[in-house]
Amino acid sequence: MPKVKTQYVCQSCGHVEVKWMGRCPGCGEWNTLVEETVSPRGAFSPSKARVVPRPILSIPAQSENRLSTGISECDFVLGGGVVPGSLVLIGGDPGIGKSTLLLQVSHAMAQSGHRVLYVSGEESAAQIRLRAERLGTVHSELFVLAETDLDAALEAALELKPRFLIVDSIQTVFRPGLASAPGSVAQVRECTGLLLRVAKAENMATFIVGHVTKDGVIAGPRMLEHMVDAVLYFEGDRHHMYRVLRAVKNRFGSTHELAVFEMRDDGLREIANPSELFLSEHRDMAPGSAVVCAMEGRRPLLLEVQALVAATSFGTPRRMTTGADVQRMNMLLAVLERRLGMQLGSCDAYVNIAGGVRVEEPAADLGIALALVASHRDRPLRPGVYIGEVGLTAEVRAVTRLSERIREARKLGFQRCIVPASQSAPEAVPDMEIVQVRSVQDAIDQAF
């Protein structure tokens, strides 16, 4: 009997070692190396029907025939709809609503006349029917298969020939030919590769659900995100009603697009105007509150920045953020103290982006800085929108798509914008006062 060969594979990054180690040399994580059996692979043999390279000019140009998901916000994030034959990965925390979103998408696709196969490795068919009854997503063209054997699921899909295939989730399905357990690096990589080949060969649009780790990334090897055509993250706090669908990769459209949904008892409801939602509880005369405009892909979002500066009760001041980068806030505090002479070294500082949205764009720097100043002075800012990046010398730097941000502010009823003076003058917007500033001190003079 031939000896079985084994190897140790890291469950975080896919690094392979011949012996067990406590810490992975590839990613530095502890206790992630798991023993797996090495499956013998046959030698490469060229196919009889050889593929001949063709000049690119001889390949006919074809336009993308996108298919609507039936949910306009999902179509917006995907770049206009689903491309047939594409493989889309949706990740998110457990219980955030990924299965609910895909069940609603399945129902909308079925209503459009497309056959849908929903393969679930986490729920039974009866459980899916109960959830579909609650959401009102029962349709004759929606087929359900509770199966974890991916080979059996794909055999059923090839017989049914659906236009859309949904696999929930990639960590629960497995291929019997591999000795690894479901959810391991080898299984996730092999199952995704097989789904990719079937999707391209059958021109079948495929959605797969991926769990995320405690760090907020898709569980499994990083190459999983490179194998698929689009990666969507479904984010939000389970204790709040709002969810954000964000595109971080899209081969058929722009990345960093964003859609907002509201979680209700009967499912997810799309929010057509997120800016109005996030500013619904904004108070103009509250000290420490400022309105900024951040670009999420092609969509400008007006958000409320709340800051609180108070004398510390401990030896070391606390600096905490929710929805903003804490290192960016520390830099802004250092600029305010060193360049403007504000005594903030002995103060606690807290910054919150209202609505549960995370902002990483530097264009929100000016609003965060002014909110910190307003809280420190205990004085409210003048009503308006504050746009600009702050440099280490306290200058206000240019941002992209300034005219779109100003138009979004006017649409929400604002009549004043403070913008950088370092870039060309934006186009005039009716009933909008545009104030250009060169430094944070100039913005403070205009804001109070």
Coordinates of C-alpha atoms in Angstrom, one line a residue, residues 49-346:
A49 CA -8.1 19.8 -30.1
R50 CA -5.4 22.4 -29.7
V51 CA -6.3 26.0 -29.1
V52 CA -4.6 28.3 -31.7
P53 CA -3.8 31.9 -30.6
R54 CA -5.7 34.6 -32.6
P55 CA -4.8 38.2 -33.4
I56 CA -6.9 40.5 -31.3
L57 CA -8.1 42.3 -34.4
S58 CA -9.7 39.1 -35.7
I59 CA -11.8 38.7 -32.5
P60 CA -15.3 40.1 -33.0
A61 CA -16.1 42.9 -30.5
Q62 CA -19.2 42.1 -28.5
S63 CA -21.2 44.4 -26.3
E64 CA -22.0 43.4 -22.7
N65 CA -25.5 42.1 -22.4
R66 CA -26.1 42.7 -18.7
L67 CA -29.0 41.1 -16.9
S68 CA -30.8 43.1 -14.2
T69 CA -31.0 41.6 -10.7
G70 CA -34.3 43.3 -10.2
I71 CA -32.9 45.5 -7.4
S72 CA -31.6 48.8 -8.8
E73 CA -29.0 49.4 -6.0
C74 CA -27.5 46.0 -6.6
D75 CA -27.3 46.8 -10.3
F76 CA -25.6 50.1 -9.5
V77 CA -22.9 48.4 -7.4
L78 CA -22.3 45.8 -10.1
G79 CA -21.9 48.4 -12.7
G80 CA -25.2 48.2 -14.4
G81 CA -26.2 44.6 -13.9
V82 CA -24.9 41.0 -13.9
V83 CA -22.7 39.9 -16.8
P84 CA -23.6 36.4 -18.0
G85 CA -20.9 33.9 -17.1
S86 CA -19.4 36.0 -14.3
L87 CA -18.5 34.8 -10.8
V88 CA -19.4 37.2 -8.0
L89 CA -18.2 36.8 -4.4
I90 CA -20.3 38.3 -1.6
G91 CA -18.7 38.5 1.9
G92 CA -19.9 39.7 5.2
D93 CA -20.2 39.0 8.9
P94 CA -22.4 36.1 10.1
G95 CA -26.1 37.2 10.4
I96 CA -25.6 40.5 8.5
G97 CA -28.1 39.6 5.8
K98 CA -26.2 38.0 2.9
S99 CA -28.6 35.1 2.5
T100 CA -31.6 37.5 2.8
L101 CA -30.1 39.7 0.1
L102 CA -29.4 36.8 -2.3
L103 CA -32.9 35.3 -1.7
Q104 CA -34.5 38.6 -2.6
V105 CA -32.2 38.8 -5.7
S106 CA -33.2 35.3 -6.6
H107 CA -36.9 36.2 -6.4
A108 CA -36.4 39.3 -8.5
M109 CA -34.5 37.3 -11.2
A110 CA -37.2 34.6 -11.2
Q111 CA -39.9 37.3 -11.7
S112 CA -37.9 38.5 -14.7
G113 CA -38.3 35.0 -16.3
H114 CA -34.8 33.7 -15.5
R115 CA -34.5 30.3 -13.9
V116 CA -32.5 30.4 -10.6
L117 CA -30.9 27.6 -8.6
Y118 CA -30.2 28.3 -4.9
V119 CA -27.7 25.8 -3.5
S120 CA -27.5 26.0 0.3
G121 CA -25.0 24.1 2.4
E122 CA -26.0 25.8 5.7
E123 CA -29.8 25.4 5.7
S124 CA -32.3 22.7 4.8
A125 CA -34.8 23.2 2.0
A126 CA -37.6 23.5 4.6
Q127 CA -35.8 26.3 6.4
I128 CA -35.2 28.2 3.1
R129 CA -39.0 27.8 2.3
L130 CA -39.9 29.3 5.7
R131 CA -37.6 32.3 5.2
A132 CA -38.9 32.7 1.6
E133 CA -42.5 32.8 3.0
R134 CA -41.5 35.4 5.5
L135 CA -39.8 37.6 2.9
G136 CA -42.5 37.0 0.2
T137 CA -39.9 35.5 -2.3
V138 CA -41.7 32.3 -3.3
H139 CA -41.6 31.8 -7.1
S140 CA -42.0 28.8 -9.4
E141 CA -38.8 29.6 -11.3
L142 CA -36.7 29.6 -8.0
F143 CA -35.3 26.1 -7.4
V144 CA -33.7 25.1 -4.0
L145 CA -31.1 22.4 -3.4
A146 CA -29.7 21.7 0.1
E147 CA -26.4 20.0 -0.8
T148 CA -22.8 20.2 0.4
D149 CA -21.3 18.0 -2.3
L150 CA -20.3 20.5 -5.0
D151 CA -20.0 17.8 -7.7
A152 CA -23.6 16.7 -7.1
A153 CA -24.8 20.3 -7.0
L154 CA -23.2 21.1 -10.3
E155 CA -24.6 17.9 -11.9
A156 CA -28.1 19.1 -10.9
A157 CA -27.3 22.6 -12.2
L158 CA -26.2 21.2 -15.6
E159 CA -29.4 19.3 -15.9
L160 CA -31.6 22.2 -14.8
K161 CA -29.6 24.8 -16.8
P162 CA -30.4 27.9 -14.7
R163 CA -29.5 31.4 -15.8
F164 CA -28.3 32.2 -12.3
L165 CA -26.6 29.9 -9.7
I166 CA -26.2 30.9 -6.1
V167 CA -23.9 28.9 -3.7
D168 CA -24.4 29.7 0.0
S169 CA -21.6 29.3 1.2
I170 CA -18.3 28.4 -0.3
Q171 CA -17.0 27.4 3.1
T172 CA -19.6 24.6 3.5
V173 CA -19.4 22.9 0.1
F174 CA -16.7 20.4 -0.8
R175 CA -15.3 18.1 -3.5
P176 CA -15.3 14.4 -2.5
G177 CA -12.0 13.9 -4.4
L178 CA -10.1 16.0 -1.9
A179 CA -9.2 14.6 1.5
S180 CA -9.3 18.1 3.1
A181 CA -12.2 19.1 5.3
P182 CA -14.9 21.6 4.0
G183 CA -13.7 25.2 4.6
S184 CA -10.0 24.4 4.3
V185 CA -7.8 26.3 1.9
A186 CA -7.6 23.4 -0.5
Q187 CA -11.3 22.9 -0.6
V188 CA -12.2 26.6 -1.0
R189 CA -9.6 27.1 -3.7
E190 CA -10.6 23.9 -5.7
C191 CA -14.4 24.6 -5.3
T192 CA -14.0 28.2 -6.5
G193 CA -11.9 27.1 -9.4
L194 CA -14.5 24.5 -10.5
L195 CA -17.4 27.1 -10.2
L196 CA -15.4 29.5 -12.3
R197 CA -14.9 27.0 -15.1
V198 CA -18.5 26.0 -15.1
A199 CA -19.7 29.6 -15.1
K200 CA -17.6 30.5 -18.1
A201 CA -18.3 27.2 -20.0
E202 CA -22.1 27.4 -19.4
N203 CA -22.4 31.2 -19.5
M204 CA -24.1 30.9 -16.1
A205 CA -23.9 33.9 -13.8
T206 CA -22.8 32.6 -10.4
F207 CA -23.0 34.2 -6.9
I208 CA -21.0 32.6 -4.0
V209 CA -21.2 33.6 -0.4
G210 CA -18.0 33.9 1.6
H211 CA -17.6 34.2 5.4
V212 CA -15.2 36.8 6.8
T213 CA -12.6 36.5 9.5
K214 CA -12.4 38.6 12.6
D215 CA -10.2 41.0 10.7
G216 CA -13.0 41.6 8.2
V217 CA -11.5 39.9 5.1
I218 CA -12.9 36.9 3.2
A219 CA -12.0 33.6 5.0
G220 CA -9.7 31.4 2.9
P221 CA -6.7 32.2 0.7
R222 CA -6.2 35.7 -0.7
M223 CA -6.1 34.3 -4.2
L224 CA -9.9 33.6 -3.8
E225 CA -10.6 37.3 -4.4
H226 CA -8.3 37.2 -7.5
M227 CA -10.1 34.2 -9.0
V228 CA -13.6 35.8 -9.1
D229 CA -14.8 38.6 -11.3
A230 CA -16.3 40.8 -8.6
V231 CA -16.1 41.0 -4.8
L232 CA -18.9 42.6 -2.9
Y233 CA -18.8 43.2 0.9
F234 CA -22.1 43.4 2.8
E235 CA -21.3 45.6 5.9
G236 CA -23.2 47.0 8.8
D237 CA -23.9 46.7 12.5
R238 CA -26.3 43.9 13.4
H239 CA -27.7 46.2 16.1
H240 CA -28.6 48.9 13.6
M241 CA -31.1 48.7 10.7
Y242 CA -28.8 49.9 7.9
R243 CA -26.6 47.8 5.7
V244 CA -24.0 48.8 3.1
L245 CA -23.2 46.8 0.0
R246 CA -19.7 47.9 -1.2
A247 CA -17.8 46.8 -4.3
V248 CA -14.1 46.4 -3.8
K249 CA -13.4 44.6 -7.1
N250 CA -15.3 44.6 -10.4
R251 CA -13.9 43.5 -13.7
F252 CA -16.9 44.8 -15.5
G253 CA -17.4 48.2 -13.8
S254 CA -16.0 50.7 -11.4
T255 CA -14.8 49.7 -7.9
H256 CA -15.7 51.2 -4.5
E257 CA -19.4 51.7 -5.5
L258 CA -21.8 51.7 -2.6
A259 CA -25.5 50.9 -2.0
V260 CA -27.4 51.3 1.2
F261 CA -30.3 49.0 2.4
E262 CA -32.6 49.1 5.4
M263 CA -33.1 45.8 7.2
R264 CA -36.8 45.3 8.0
D265 CA -39.0 42.4 9.2
D266 CA -40.0 41.7 5.6
G267 CA -36.4 41.8 4.2
L268 CA -34.1 44.5 2.8
R269 CA -35.4 47.7 1.4
E270 CA -33.1 49.8 -0.9
I271 CA -32.4 53.4 0.0
A272 CA -32.4 55.6 -3.1
N273 CA -30.9 58.7 -1.5
P274 CA -28.4 57.7 1.3
S275 CA -27.3 61.3 2.0
E276 CA -30.8 62.3 3.1
L277 CA -30.9 59.2 5.3
F278 CA -27.6 59.9 7.0
L279 CA -28.4 63.5 7.7
S280 CA -32.0 62.9 8.9
E281 CA -31.0 63.5 12.5
H282 CA -28.4 66.2 12.0
R283 CA -28.7 69.4 14.1
D284 CA -27.1 72.5 12.7
M285 CA -26.4 74.3 16.1
A286 CA -24.8 71.3 17.9
P287 CA -21.2 72.0 18.9
G288 CA -18.8 69.4 17.5
S289 CA -20.9 68.5 14.4
A290 CA -19.9 69.1 10.8
V291 CA -21.2 67.9 7.4
V292 CA -18.7 66.4 4.9
C293 CA -19.1 65.0 1.4
A294 CA -17.3 61.7 0.7
M295 CA -17.1 60.0 -2.7
E296 CA -18.0 56.3 -2.8
G297 CA -17.2 55.3 -6.4
R298 CA -19.3 57.6 -8.5
R299 CA -21.8 58.4 -5.7
P300 CA -21.3 61.5 -3.4
L301 CA -22.4 60.9 0.1
L302 CA -23.2 63.7 2.6
L303 CA -22.3 62.5 6.1
E304 CA -22.3 64.0 9.6
V305 CA -19.1 64.0 11.5
Q306 CA -19.5 64.2 15.3
A307 CA -16.5 65.1 17.5
L308 CA -16.1 65.4 21.3
V309 CA -13.0 66.9 23.0
A310 CA -12.9 66.8 26.8
A311 CA -10.2 67.1 29.5
T312 CA -8.8 63.6 30.3
S313 CA -9.2 62.0 33.6
F314 CA -6.1 59.8 33.1
G315 CA -2.5 60.3 32.5
T316 CA -2.7 59.4 28.9
P317 CA -5.5 60.9 26.8
R318 CA -7.8 58.6 24.9
R319 CA -8.3 58.9 21.1
M320 CA -11.1 56.8 19.7
T321 CA -13.0 56.8 16.3
T322 CA -16.0 55.1 14.9
G323 CA -16.2 55.0 11.1
A324 CA -13.0 57.1 10.7
D325 CA -9.2 56.3 10.7
V326 CA -7.8 56.8 14.2
Q327 CA -4.3 57.5 12.8
R328 CA -5.8 60.2 10.5
M329 CA -7.5 61.8 13.5
N330 CA -4.2 61.8 15.5
M331 CA -2.5 63.6 12.6
L332 CA -5.2 66.3 12.5
L333 CA -4.9 66.8 16.3
A334 CA -1.2 67.2 15.9
V335 CA -1.7 69.8 13.2
L336 CA -4.2 71.7 15.3
E337 CA -1.9 71.8 18.2
R338 CA 1.4 72.5 16.5
R339 CA 0.3 74.8 13.7
L340 CA -2.7 76.6 15.3
G341 CA -1.5 76.6 18.9
M342 CA -4.5 74.7 20.3
Q343 CA -3.8 72.9 23.6
L344 CA -5.2 69.4 22.9
G345 CA -2.4 67.2 24.3
S346 CA -4.2 66.7 27.6

